[in-house]
Amino acid sequence: MALFDIEAWSINSATVIIIGLLTLSFALRYTSGKKLHPSEPTVVQPWIPVIGHLLGMVVHGGRYIKRIGLCYPQEPILTLPVPGSRIYVVTEPSLAASVQRNTRTLSMTPLLPEITKRVLGLDKTTYHVISKNLDPEPGGPRGFLADIHDWVYTSFGPGEYVNTLSCEAAQELCFQLLETVGATVPVPGPVDLLAWVRHLVTVGTAKAFFGPHNPIAEEPDLAQDFWAFDHGLGGLLVGILPSITASKAYAGRERLTAAFCKYFEAGHLEEATSIVRGRVRIEKEYGMSTDMTARSALSFLFAGIVNATTTTFWVALRIFANQSLLGQVRQEIRQALEASSQRSGPDSLSIAAIKETCTTLSAVYRECLRVGSENFSVRMIKEDTMLADRYFLKKGAVVQISGGAIHGRSTIWGQDVDEFNPGRFLKEKGKGDGFHPAAFRGFGGGKTLCPGREFATNEILAFVAMVIHAVDWVAPDGGSLSVPEKNDRVMPVHILEPATAPEGIVRPRSEEAKVLSRLKVVM
Ligand code: HEM
């Protein structure tokens, strides 16, 4: 009898299970592929129903969404179904500008309490404090995040403070360069060039923001913890038993927090720059403990260091790896130094002169940001929204502007979009660069546009100029360096790092390096 025929039964049941799974999979694919509204953007179904896109992001990192965006060049926005929700991905600048303008229903702030709680390890009380009045109406009650946002954006706005801070920070980075170059006689063997830049920028920025007794100056090993924190951010954000699943980042964060607590308790905050002191003042007004203030200080140090480090590295590497570019940029730097001496006396380096004279250096900087920056500007959809009167976005879902997809579009940047070509940013004096203002995503855009962009540009251009002027980077065999691929398999929380850390020899240029010991950075 068939019922007792085990072989036949197991084949039948296996068939039933397979048919069942296939049916379920088709049903899920069909339902998740349906639009929630006739005007919802084109739905891209994953191969594995429901969880496929999430899985894709986990396995492939930031490149997953970028590639999907580039597969649909005619669509300015796409819908990616995820369990219980949608992610809308914007891949075109004018629609990105619409997202940025629509601050009433599209906002980053509702996402911030949960993100910062996980990444920084905030306690419940602080979480509740920062969750209040996230997007205050004009004249309405304000909350912590709105106050901090306004303080940081106002402080970093164009003016005397940002100019002075830029000069101080660039001076500090050049001092670190002098210390490193001066200490390396005779020239040592090959070093990891990214680690070399990291050391200078980490130590220099920590000092410029938090003063001479900052935690990294007091305990230099904390620099390792800082980078472990950075590299484990994704694990902290996922938040499943972070002390185990992201153990190095977690331990690093906790050691840095303890060191910042010591810094505050010892009264060293007095030596910090005013933007840092103002943040702490606001945190105290909202009743935050020293431990929570220490975590916030870490987040500011993070913002100040990570992008500046990786950008500096790429700009220097791209120039050292191309002899004709190197010759051109060095000539511009010599002219900027001459102009600086004429304006501000001997041995001065004027940041304004660099920005005016070093057009190739500035173009390399922008092109490095275009190629390396694949960030997402994310907004929560607070109400059903008709974006640009055309695309329906569902309340509760998120919309992200894909920097990777926009920076990779040949319709914007031309057929050489995949090449490194700083020439695309070399413009005639007085003319714009001809790209849509929202096409360049290096600093994000709209309400979350990086507040530190002016400061960062000043600091990085001045510092890279001095690196290019004072030292040579050569390959371990003495030849030219080659440029590695970027690692786009991670979540792009900042400018992408190289897939393999390049090694090179850092050789001071005997005459030119002398200027470092007398250098005075001015605006
Ligand atoms: C080349 C260097 C830098 C790059 C490429 C960069 C890029 C970015 C990007 C892409 C964002 C997110 C924008 C968005 O979501 O739309 C951001 C946010 C931010 N950046 Fe920068 N940044 C740099 C340097 C700095 C520096 C030196 C500081 C100084 C502390 C800084 C402070 C911040 C802060 C505080 C935010 C958060 C803004 C908010 O409240 O939403 N950045 N940055």
Coordinates of C-alpha atoms and ligand atoms in Angstrom, one line a residue:
M1 CA 0.0 0.0 0.0
A2 CA 1.2 3.5 -0.9
L3 CA 0.7 4.7 2.6
F4 CA 3.3 2.2 3.9
D5 CA 5.6 2.6 1.0
I6 CA 8.3 4.8 2.7
E7 CA 10.3 5.6 -0.4
A8 CA 7.3 6.7 -2.4
W9 CA 6.0 8.7 0.6
S10 CA 9.2 10.5 1.2
I11 CA 9.5 11.4 -2.5
N12 CA 5.9 12.6 -2.4
S13 CA 6.4 14.7 0.7
A14 CA 9.6 16.2 -0.6
T15 CA 7.7 17.1 -3.8
V16 CA 4.9 18.7 -1.7
I17 CA 7.4 20.6 0.4
I18 CA 9.3 21.9 -2.7
I19 CA 6.0 22.8 -4.4
G20 CA 4.8 24.5 -1.2
L21 CA 8.0 26.5 -0.9
L22 CA 8.0 27.5 -4.5
T23 CA 4.3 28.6 -4.3
L24 CA 5.1 30.6 -1.2
S25 CA 8.1 32.2 -2.8
F26 CA 6.1 33.2 -5.9
A27 CA 3.2 34.5 -3.7
L28 CA 5.7 36.5 -1.6
R29 CA 7.4 37.7 -4.7
Y30 CA 4.1 38.7 -6.3
T31 CA 2.8 40.5 -3.2
S32 CA 6.0 42.3 -2.3
G33 CA 6.4 43.3 -5.9
K34 CA 3.1 45.0 -6.1
K35 CA 2.9 48.8 -5.8
L36 CA 1.2 50.2 -2.7
H37 CA 0.0 53.1 -4.8
P38 CA -0.2 53.6 -8.6
S39 CA 2.4 56.3 -8.3
E40 CA 4.8 54.4 -6.2
P41 CA 8.3 54.3 -7.9
T42 CA 9.2 51.1 -9.9
V43 CA 9.4 48.2 -7.6
V44 CA 12.6 46.1 -7.8
Q45 CA 12.0 42.6 -6.5
P46 CA 14.8 40.7 -4.9
W47 CA 15.6 37.2 -6.1
I48 CA 15.1 35.8 -2.6
P49 CA 11.6 37.1 -1.6
V50 CA 11.2 39.5 1.3
I51 CA 14.7 39.4 2.8
G52 CA 16.7 39.4 -0.5
H53 CA 17.5 43.1 -0.5
L54 CA 18.5 43.1 3.2
L55 CA 20.7 40.1 2.5
G56 CA 22.2 41.8 -0.5
M57 CA 23.2 44.8 1.6
V58 CA 24.7 42.6 4.3
V59 CA 26.7 40.5 1.9
H60 CA 27.7 43.1 -0.7
G61 CA 27.7 46.3 1.5
G62 CA 27.1 49.7 -0.1
R63 CA 27.8 48.5 -3.6
Y64 CA 24.5 46.5 -3.6
I65 CA 22.2 49.5 -3.8
K66 CA 24.6 51.4 -6.0
R67 CA 24.5 48.6 -8.6
I68 CA 20.7 48.3 -8.5
G69 CA 20.5 52.1 -9.0
L70 CA 22.8 51.9 -12.0
C71 CA 20.9 49.0 -13.5
Y72 CA 17.9 51.3 -14.0
P73 CA 19.3 54.4 -15.6
Q74 CA 15.9 55.6 -16.8
E75 CA 14.4 55.5 -13.3
P76 CA 15.2 58.5 -10.9
I77 CA 13.8 56.6 -7.9
L78 CA 13.2 52.9 -7.1
T79 CA 11.3 51.0 -4.5
L80 CA 13.1 48.1 -2.7
P81 CA 10.6 46.0 -0.7
V82 CA 12.0 44.9 2.7
P83 CA 10.2 43.0 5.5
G84 CA 7.3 45.1 6.5
S85 CA 8.4 48.2 4.7
R86 CA 10.1 49.8 1.7
I87 CA 13.4 51.6 1.0
Y88 CA 13.1 54.2 -1.7
V89 CA 16.4 54.9 -3.5
V90 CA 16.9 58.2 -5.3
T91 CA 19.5 58.1 -8.0
E92 CA 19.0 61.4 -9.8
P93 CA 20.1 64.9 -8.7
S94 CA 16.9 66.9 -9.2
L95 CA 14.9 64.4 -7.4
A96 CA 17.5 64.3 -4.6
A97 CA 17.1 68.1 -4.4
S98 CA 13.3 67.5 -4.0
V99 CA 13.9 65.1 -1.1
Q100 CA 16.2 67.7 0.5
R101 CA 13.7 70.5 0.2
N102 CA 10.8 68.5 1.6
T103 CA 11.8 68.9 5.3
R104 CA 8.2 68.8 6.5
T105 CA 7.5 65.1 5.8
L106 CA 11.0 63.8 5.1
S107 CA 13.4 64.0 8.0
M108 CA 16.6 62.3 9.2
T109 CA 16.0 63.1 12.9
P110 CA 13.4 60.4 13.7
L111 CA 16.1 57.9 12.9
L112 CA 18.9 59.5 15.0
P113 CA 17.9 58.5 18.6
E114 CA 18.0 54.7 17.7
I115 CA 21.1 55.0 15.6
T116 CA 23.1 57.0 18.2
K117 CA 21.8 54.8 21.0
R118 CA 23.2 51.7 19.3
V119 CA 26.4 53.2 18.0
L120 CA 27.4 55.2 21.1
G121 CA 25.8 53.0 23.7
L122 CA 23.5 55.7 25.2
D123 CA 21.5 54.8 28.3
K124 CA 17.7 54.9 28.4
T125 CA 17.4 58.3 30.1
T126 CA 19.5 59.9 27.4
Y127 CA 17.6 58.1 24.7
H128 CA 14.4 59.6 26.0
V129 CA 15.9 63.0 26.3
I130 CA 17.2 63.1 22.7
S131 CA 14.0 61.6 21.3
K132 CA 11.9 64.7 22.3
N133 CA 10.8 67.5 19.9
L134 CA 12.9 66.1 17.1
D135 CA 11.7 68.5 14.4
P136 CA 10.4 71.5 16.2
E137 CA 8.1 73.9 14.5
P138 CA 9.2 77.6 14.5
G139 CA 8.3 79.0 17.9
G140 CA 7.4 75.5 19.3
P141 CA 9.2 73.6 22.1
R142 CA 12.7 72.6 21.1
G143 CA 14.7 69.4 21.8
F144 CA 18.3 68.4 22.3
L145 CA 19.0 67.4 18.8
A146 CA 17.6 70.6 17.3
D147 CA 19.7 72.6 19.8
I148 CA 22.9 70.7 19.1
H149 CA 22.3 70.9 15.3
D150 CA 21.9 74.6 15.4
W151 CA 24.9 75.1 17.6
V152 CA 27.2 73.1 15.3
Y153 CA 25.9 74.6 12.1
T154 CA 26.1 78.1 13.3
S155 CA 29.6 77.7 14.8
F156 CA 30.9 76.1 11.6
G157 CA 29.2 78.7 9.3
P158 CA 31.5 81.0 7.2
G159 CA 33.3 83.5 9.4
E160 CA 36.1 84.3 11.8
Y161 CA 35.7 81.2 14.0
V162 CA 35.9 78.6 11.2
N163 CA 38.8 80.5 9.6
T164 CA 40.7 80.5 12.9
L165 CA 39.9 76.9 13.7
S166 CA 40.9 75.8 10.2
C167 CA 44.3 77.5 10.6
E168 CA 44.9 76.0 14.0
A169 CA 44.0 72.5 12.8
A170 CA 46.1 72.8 9.7
Q171 CA 49.0 74.1 11.7
E172 CA 48.7 71.2 14.1
L173 CA 48.6 68.7 11.3
C174 CA 51.7 70.3 9.8
F175 CA 53.4 70.1 13.2
Q176 CA 52.6 66.4 13.3
L177 CA 54.1 66.0 9.8
L178 CA 57.3 67.8 11.0
E179 CA 57.5 65.6 14.1
T180 CA 57.2 62.4 11.9
V181 CA 59.4 63.5 9.1
G182 CA 62.0 65.0 11.5
A183 CA 62.1 61.7 13.5
T184 CA 62.7 59.6 10.5
V185 CA 66.4 60.1 9.7
P186 CA 67.6 57.9 8.1
V187 CA 64.5 57.3 6.1
P188 CA 62.9 54.0 7.3
G189 CA 61.6 51.2 5.1
P190 CA 58.1 51.0 3.6
V191 CA 55.2 51.9 5.7
D192 CA 51.4 51.4 5.4
L193 CA 50.6 54.8 3.9
L194 CA 47.0 54.9 5.1
A195 CA 48.2 54.2 8.7
W196 CA 50.8 56.9 8.3
V197 CA 48.1 59.5 7.4
R198 CA 45.8 58.1 10.0
H199 CA 48.3 58.7 12.7
L200 CA 49.0 62.3 11.7
V201 CA 45.3 63.3 11.3
T202 CA 44.1 61.5 14.4
V203 CA 46.7 63.0 16.7
G204 CA 46.5 66.4 15.1
T205 CA 42.7 66.7 15.0
A206 CA 42.2 65.4 18.6
K207 CA 44.6 68.1 19.7
A208 CA 43.0 70.9 17.6
F209 CA 39.5 70.1 18.9
F210 CA 40.1 68.9 22.5
G211 CA 43.4 70.6 23.4
P212 CA 46.8 69.2 24.5
H213 CA 45.4 66.9 27.2
N214 CA 42.9 65.2 24.9
P215 CA 42.5 61.4 25.5
I216 CA 44.6 60.3 22.5
A217 CA 47.5 62.6 23.6
E218 CA 47.3 61.2 27.1
E219 CA 47.0 57.5 26.0
P220 CA 48.3 57.1 22.4
D221 CA 47.1 53.5 22.3
L222 CA 43.6 54.8 22.2
A223 CA 44.2 55.7 18.5
Q224 CA 43.9 51.9 17.8
D225 CA 40.7 51.8 19.7
F226 CA 39.4 54.8 17.7
W227 CA 39.9 53.0 14.4
A228 CA 38.6 49.7 15.8
F229 CA 35.4 51.6 16.8
D230 CA 35.2 53.1 13.3
H231 CA 35.7 49.7 11.5
G232 CA 33.1 48.0 13.7
L233 CA 30.4 50.6 13.4
G234 CA 28.2 48.4 11.2
G235 CA 28.2 45.7 13.9
L236 CA 27.3 48.2 16.6
L237 CA 24.5 49.5 14.5
V238 CA 23.0 46.0 14.0
G239 CA 23.1 45.9 17.8
I240 CA 22.8 42.1 18.4
L241 CA 24.9 41.4 21.4
P242 CA 27.5 44.1 20.3
S243 CA 29.9 43.2 23.1
I244 CA 30.3 39.8 21.4
T245 CA 29.5 40.4 17.7
A246 CA 31.4 43.7 17.4
S247 CA 33.8 43.1 20.3
K248 CA 36.7 45.3 19.2
A249 CA 34.6 48.2 18.3
Y250 CA 32.6 47.9 21.5
A251 CA 35.7 47.6 23.7
G252 CA 37.4 50.5 21.9
R253 CA 34.3 52.7 22.4
E254 CA 34.2 51.9 26.1
R255 CA 37.9 52.6 26.6
L256 CA 37.6 55.9 24.7
T257 CA 34.5 56.8 26.8
A258 CA 36.3 56.1 30.0
A259 CA 39.2 58.3 28.8
F260 CA 36.9 61.2 27.9
C261 CA 35.3 60.9 31.4
K262 CA 38.8 61.3 32.9
Y263 CA 39.4 64.3 30.6
F264 CA 36.2 66.0 31.8
E265 CA 36.8 65.2 35.4
A266 CA 40.4 66.6 35.2
G267 CA 38.9 69.9 33.9
H268 CA 40.7 69.7 30.5
L269 CA 37.5 70.8 28.7
E270 CA 38.7 74.4 29.3
E271 CA 41.4 73.8 26.7
A272 CA 39.0 72.6 24.0
T273 CA 37.8 74.7 21.1
S274 CA 34.6 76.7 21.6
I275 CA 32.4 74.4 19.4
V276 CA 33.2 71.4 21.7
R277 CA 32.7 73.4 24.9
G278 CA 29.3 74.6 23.5
R279 CA 28.2 71.1 22.8
V280 CA 29.0 70.0 26.4
R281 CA 27.2 73.1 27.8
I282 CA 24.0 72.0 25.9
E283 CA 24.4 68.4 27.1
K284 CA 24.6 69.6 30.7
E285 CA 21.5 71.8 30.2
Y286 CA 19.7 68.7 29.1
G287 CA 20.9 66.9 32.3
M288 CA 23.3 64.5 30.7
S289 CA 25.8 62.6 32.8
T290 CA 29.5 62.8 32.3
D291 CA 29.5 59.3 30.8
M292 CA 26.9 60.3 28.1
T293 CA 28.8 63.6 27.4
A294 CA 31.9 61.5 26.9
R295 CA 30.1 59.4 24.3
S296 CA 28.9 62.5 22.5
A297 CA 32.5 63.9 22.5
L298 CA 33.6 60.6 20.9
S299 CA 31.0 61.1 18.1
F300 CA 32.3 64.6 17.4
L301 CA 35.9 63.4 17.3
F302 CA 34.7 60.7 14.9
A303 CA 33.1 63.2 12.6
G304 CA 36.2 65.4 12.6
I305 CA 38.7 62.6 11.9
V306 CA 37.4 59.8 9.8
N307 CA 36.5 61.5 6.5
A308 CA 39.3 64.0 6.8
T309 CA 41.8 61.1 7.1
T310 CA 40.6 59.0 4.3
T311 CA 40.2 61.9 1.9
T312 CA 43.7 63.2 2.7
F313 CA 45.1 59.8 2.0
W314 CA 43.4 59.5 -1.4
V315 CA 44.3 63.0 -2.5
A316 CA 48.0 62.5 -1.7
L317 CA 48.1 59.0 -3.2
R318 CA 46.4 60.1 -6.5
I319 CA 48.9 62.9 -6.9
F320 CA 52.0 60.9 -5.9
A321 CA 50.9 58.1 -8.2
N322 CA 50.9 60.3 -11.3
Q323 CA 54.2 62.2 -12.1
S324 CA 52.7 64.8 -14.4
L325 CA 49.9 65.6 -11.9
L326 CA 52.6 65.8 -9.1
G327 CA 54.7 68.3 -11.2
Q328 CA 51.6 70.4 -11.9
V329 CA 50.4 70.4 -8.2
R330 CA 53.9 71.1 -6.9
Q331 CA 54.2 74.1 -9.2
E332 CA 50.8 75.4 -7.9
I333 CA 51.9 75.0 -4.3
R334 CA 55.1 76.9 -4.9
Q335 CA 53.1 79.7 -6.3
A336 CA 50.7 79.6 -3.3
L337 CA 53.7 79.8 -0.9
E338 CA 55.0 82.8 -2.8
A339 CA 51.6 84.5 -2.7
S340 CA 51.4 83.7 1.0
S341 CA 54.8 85.3 1.7
Q342 CA 53.8 88.4 -0.1
R343 CA 50.5 88.7 1.8
S344 CA 51.5 87.6 5.2
G345 CA 55.2 87.5 5.5
P346 CA 57.9 84.8 5.1
D347 CA 57.2 81.2 5.9
S348 CA 53.5 81.7 5.9
L349 CA 51.0 79.4 4.2
S350 CA 47.7 81.1 3.3
I351 CA 44.7 78.8 3.0
A352 CA 43.0 81.4 0.8
A353 CA 46.1 81.5 -1.5
I354 CA 46.0 77.7 -1.7
K355 CA 42.3 77.8 -2.7
E356 CA 42.9 80.5 -5.3
T357 CA 46.1 79.2 -6.8
C358 CA 46.0 75.4 -6.5
T359 CA 43.2 74.7 -8.9
T360 CA 44.5 71.2 -9.9
L361 CA 44.8 70.3 -6.2
S362 CA 41.2 71.4 -5.5
A363 CA 40.0 69.4 -8.6
V364 CA 41.8 66.3 -7.3
Y365 CA 40.2 66.8 -3.9
R366 CA 36.7 67.0 -5.5
E367 CA 37.3 64.1 -7.8
C368 CA 38.5 61.9 -4.9
L369 CA 35.3 62.8 -3.1
R370 CA 33.2 61.9 -6.1
V371 CA 34.9 58.5 -6.6
G372 CA 35.2 57.6 -2.9
S373 CA 32.0 58.9 -1.5
E374 CA 29.1 56.5 -1.8
N375 CA 27.2 57.7 1.3
F376 CA 23.4 57.5 1.7
S377 CA 21.5 60.6 2.9
V378 CA 18.6 58.9 4.6
R379 CA 15.2 60.4 5.5
M380 CA 12.3 58.9 7.4
I381 CA 8.9 59.4 5.7
K382 CA 6.7 60.9 8.4
E383 CA 3.6 61.1 6.3
D384 CA 2.5 59.7 2.9
T385 CA 4.2 62.0 0.5
M386 CA 3.9 62.8 -3.2
L387 CA 7.5 63.6 -4.1
A388 CA 7.9 66.2 -6.8
D389 CA 4.1 65.8 -7.3
R390 CA 4.9 62.5 -9.0
Y391 CA 6.2 59.7 -6.8
F392 CA 4.2 58.2 -3.9
L393 CA 6.3 57.5 -0.8
K394 CA 4.7 55.5 2.0
K395 CA 4.6 56.8 5.6
G396 CA 7.0 54.8 7.9
A397 CA 9.4 53.8 5.1
V398 CA 12.7 55.4 4.4
V399 CA 14.0 57.2 1.4
Q400 CA 17.8 57.4 0.7
I401 CA 19.7 59.5 -1.8
S402 CA 22.3 57.1 -3.2
G403 CA 25.6 58.9 -3.4
G404 CA 27.2 55.9 -5.1
A405 CA 24.5 55.7 -7.8
I406 CA 24.5 59.4 -8.5
H407 CA 28.3 59.6 -8.6
G408 CA 28.3 56.6 -10.9
R409 CA 25.9 58.0 -13.6
S410 CA 27.4 58.5 -17.0
T411 CA 24.5 60.8 -17.9
I412 CA 25.9 63.3 -15.3
W413 CA 29.6 62.8 -15.4
G414 CA 30.2 61.6 -19.0
Q415 CA 31.4 58.4 -20.5
D416 CA 34.6 58.4 -18.4
V417 CA 32.5 58.2 -15.2
D418 CA 34.5 55.2 -14.1
E419 CA 37.9 56.9 -14.6
F420 CA 39.6 59.2 -12.1
N421 CA 39.6 62.5 -14.0
P422 CA 40.1 65.6 -11.9
G423 CA 39.8 67.6 -15.2
R424 CA 36.1 67.4 -14.9
F425 CA 36.3 69.8 -11.9
L426 CA 38.7 72.2 -13.6
K427 CA 36.5 75.1 -14.5
E428 CA 37.0 78.5 -16.0
K429 CA 37.3 81.3 -13.4
G430 CA 34.0 82.7 -12.4
K431 CA 32.0 79.9 -13.9
G432 CA 30.3 77.0 -12.2
D433 CA 31.4 73.4 -12.9
G434 CA 28.3 72.7 -14.9
F435 CA 26.9 69.9 -12.7
H436 CA 23.6 70.0 -10.9
P437 CA 24.2 71.3 -7.4
A438 CA 22.8 68.1 -5.9
A439 CA 24.9 65.8 -8.1
F440 CA 28.0 66.2 -6.0
R441 CA 27.2 64.1 -2.9
G442 CA 30.6 64.2 -1.1
F443 CA 29.1 66.2 1.8
G444 CA 25.5 65.0 1.6
G445 CA 22.9 67.6 1.2
G446 CA 19.9 69.5 2.5
K447 CA 19.4 69.8 6.3
T448 CA 22.0 67.1 6.9
L449 CA 24.7 68.7 4.6
C450 CA 28.0 68.2 6.4
P451 CA 28.4 71.2 8.7
G452 CA 32.2 70.7 8.8
R453 CA 32.7 70.9 5.0
E454 CA 34.3 74.4 4.9
F455 CA 36.6 73.6 7.8
A456 CA 37.5 70.2 6.3
T457 CA 38.2 71.6 2.9
N458 CA 40.5 74.3 4.4
E459 CA 42.3 71.9 6.7
I460 CA 42.7 69.1 4.1
L461 CA 43.9 71.3 1.2
A462 CA 46.5 73.1 3.4
F463 CA 47.7 69.8 5.0
V464 CA 47.9 67.9 1.7
A465 CA 49.7 70.8 0.1
M466 CA 52.4 70.6 2.8
V467 CA 52.7 66.8 2.5
I468 CA 53.1 67.1 -1.3
H469 CA 55.6 69.9 -0.9
A470 CA 57.7 68.5 1.9
V471 CA 57.9 64.8 1.2
D472 CA 57.9 62.2 -1.6
W473 CA 55.9 59.0 -1.4
V474 CA 57.4 56.3 -3.6
A475 CA 56.8 52.6 -4.0
P476 CA 58.9 50.1 -1.9
D477 CA 61.0 49.5 -5.0
G478 CA 61.6 53.2 -5.4
G479 CA 59.2 53.6 -8.4
S480 CA 55.8 55.2 -8.7
L481 CA 53.0 54.1 -6.5
S482 CA 49.9 52.4 -7.9
V483 CA 46.4 53.2 -6.7
P484 CA 44.4 50.3 -5.2
E485 CA 40.7 49.7 -5.6
K486 CA 38.4 51.1 -3.1
N487 CA 36.6 48.8 -0.7
D488 CA 32.9 49.2 -1.6
R489 CA 31.8 46.1 0.2
V490 CA 31.2 47.9 3.5
M491 CA 28.4 50.2 4.6
P492 CA 29.6 53.6 3.3
V493 CA 29.5 55.5 6.6
H494 CA 32.4 57.6 5.3
I495 CA 34.7 57.9 2.3
L496 CA 35.6 54.4 1.2
E497 CA 39.0 53.1 2.2
P498 CA 41.3 51.1 -0.1
A499 CA 40.7 47.4 -0.5
T500 CA 44.4 46.8 0.2
A501 CA 46.5 49.2 2.2
P502 CA 49.3 50.3 -0.1
E503 CA 52.9 50.4 1.2
G504 CA 55.3 53.1 0.3
I505 CA 58.4 55.0 1.5
V506 CA 58.0 58.5 2.8
R507 CA 61.1 60.4 2.0
P508 CA 61.5 64.0 3.1
R509 CA 62.6 66.5 0.4
S510 CA 65.7 68.0 1.9
E511 CA 65.2 71.7 1.0
E512 CA 61.4 71.8 0.9
A513 CA 60.9 70.0 4.2
K514 CA 62.8 72.8 6.1
V515 CA 59.8 75.1 5.7
L516 CA 57.8 72.9 8.1
S517 CA 59.7 74.0 11.2
R518 CA 59.0 77.7 10.5
L519 CA 55.6 77.4 8.9
K520 CA 52.7 79.7 10.0
V521 CA 49.3 78.8 8.6
V522 CA 47.1 81.8 8.0
M523 CA 43.9 82.5 6.3
Ligands
HEM1 C1 36.4 65.5 3.7 C2 35.9 65.5 4.9 C3 34.5 65.3 5.2 C4 33.5 64.7 4.5 C5 33.6 64.1 3.1 C6 32.3 64.7 5.2 C7 31.1 64.2 4.8 C8 29.9 64.2 5.6 C9 28.7 63.6 5.1 C10 28.4 62.8 3.8 C11 27.8 63.7 6.1 C12 26.3 63.2 6.1 C13 25.5 64.1 5.3 C14 24.1 63.6 5.0 O1 23.6 62.6 5.6 O2 23.4 64.2 4.1 C15 28.4 64.5 7.2 C16 27.8 64.8 8.4 C17 28.5 65.5 9.4 N1 29.8 65.9 9.3 FE1 31.1 65.8 7.8 N2 32.5 65.3 6.4 C18 33.8 65.7 6.4 C19 34.5 66.3 7.4 C20 33.9 66.7 8.6 C21 34.6 67.4 9.7 C22 36.1 67.7 9.7 C23 33.7 67.6 10.6 C24 34.0 68.3 11.9 C25 33.7 67.9 13.1 C26 32.4 67.1 10.2 C27 31.2 67.1 10.9 C28 30.1 66.5 10.5 C29 28.9 66.4 11.4 C30 28.7 67.0 12.8 C31 27.9 65.8 10.7 C32 26.5 65.4 11.1 C33 25.5 66.5 10.6 C34 24.1 66.3 11.2 O3 23.8 66.7 12.3 O4 23.3 65.7 10.5 N3 32.6 66.6 9.0 N4 29.7 64.7 6.8

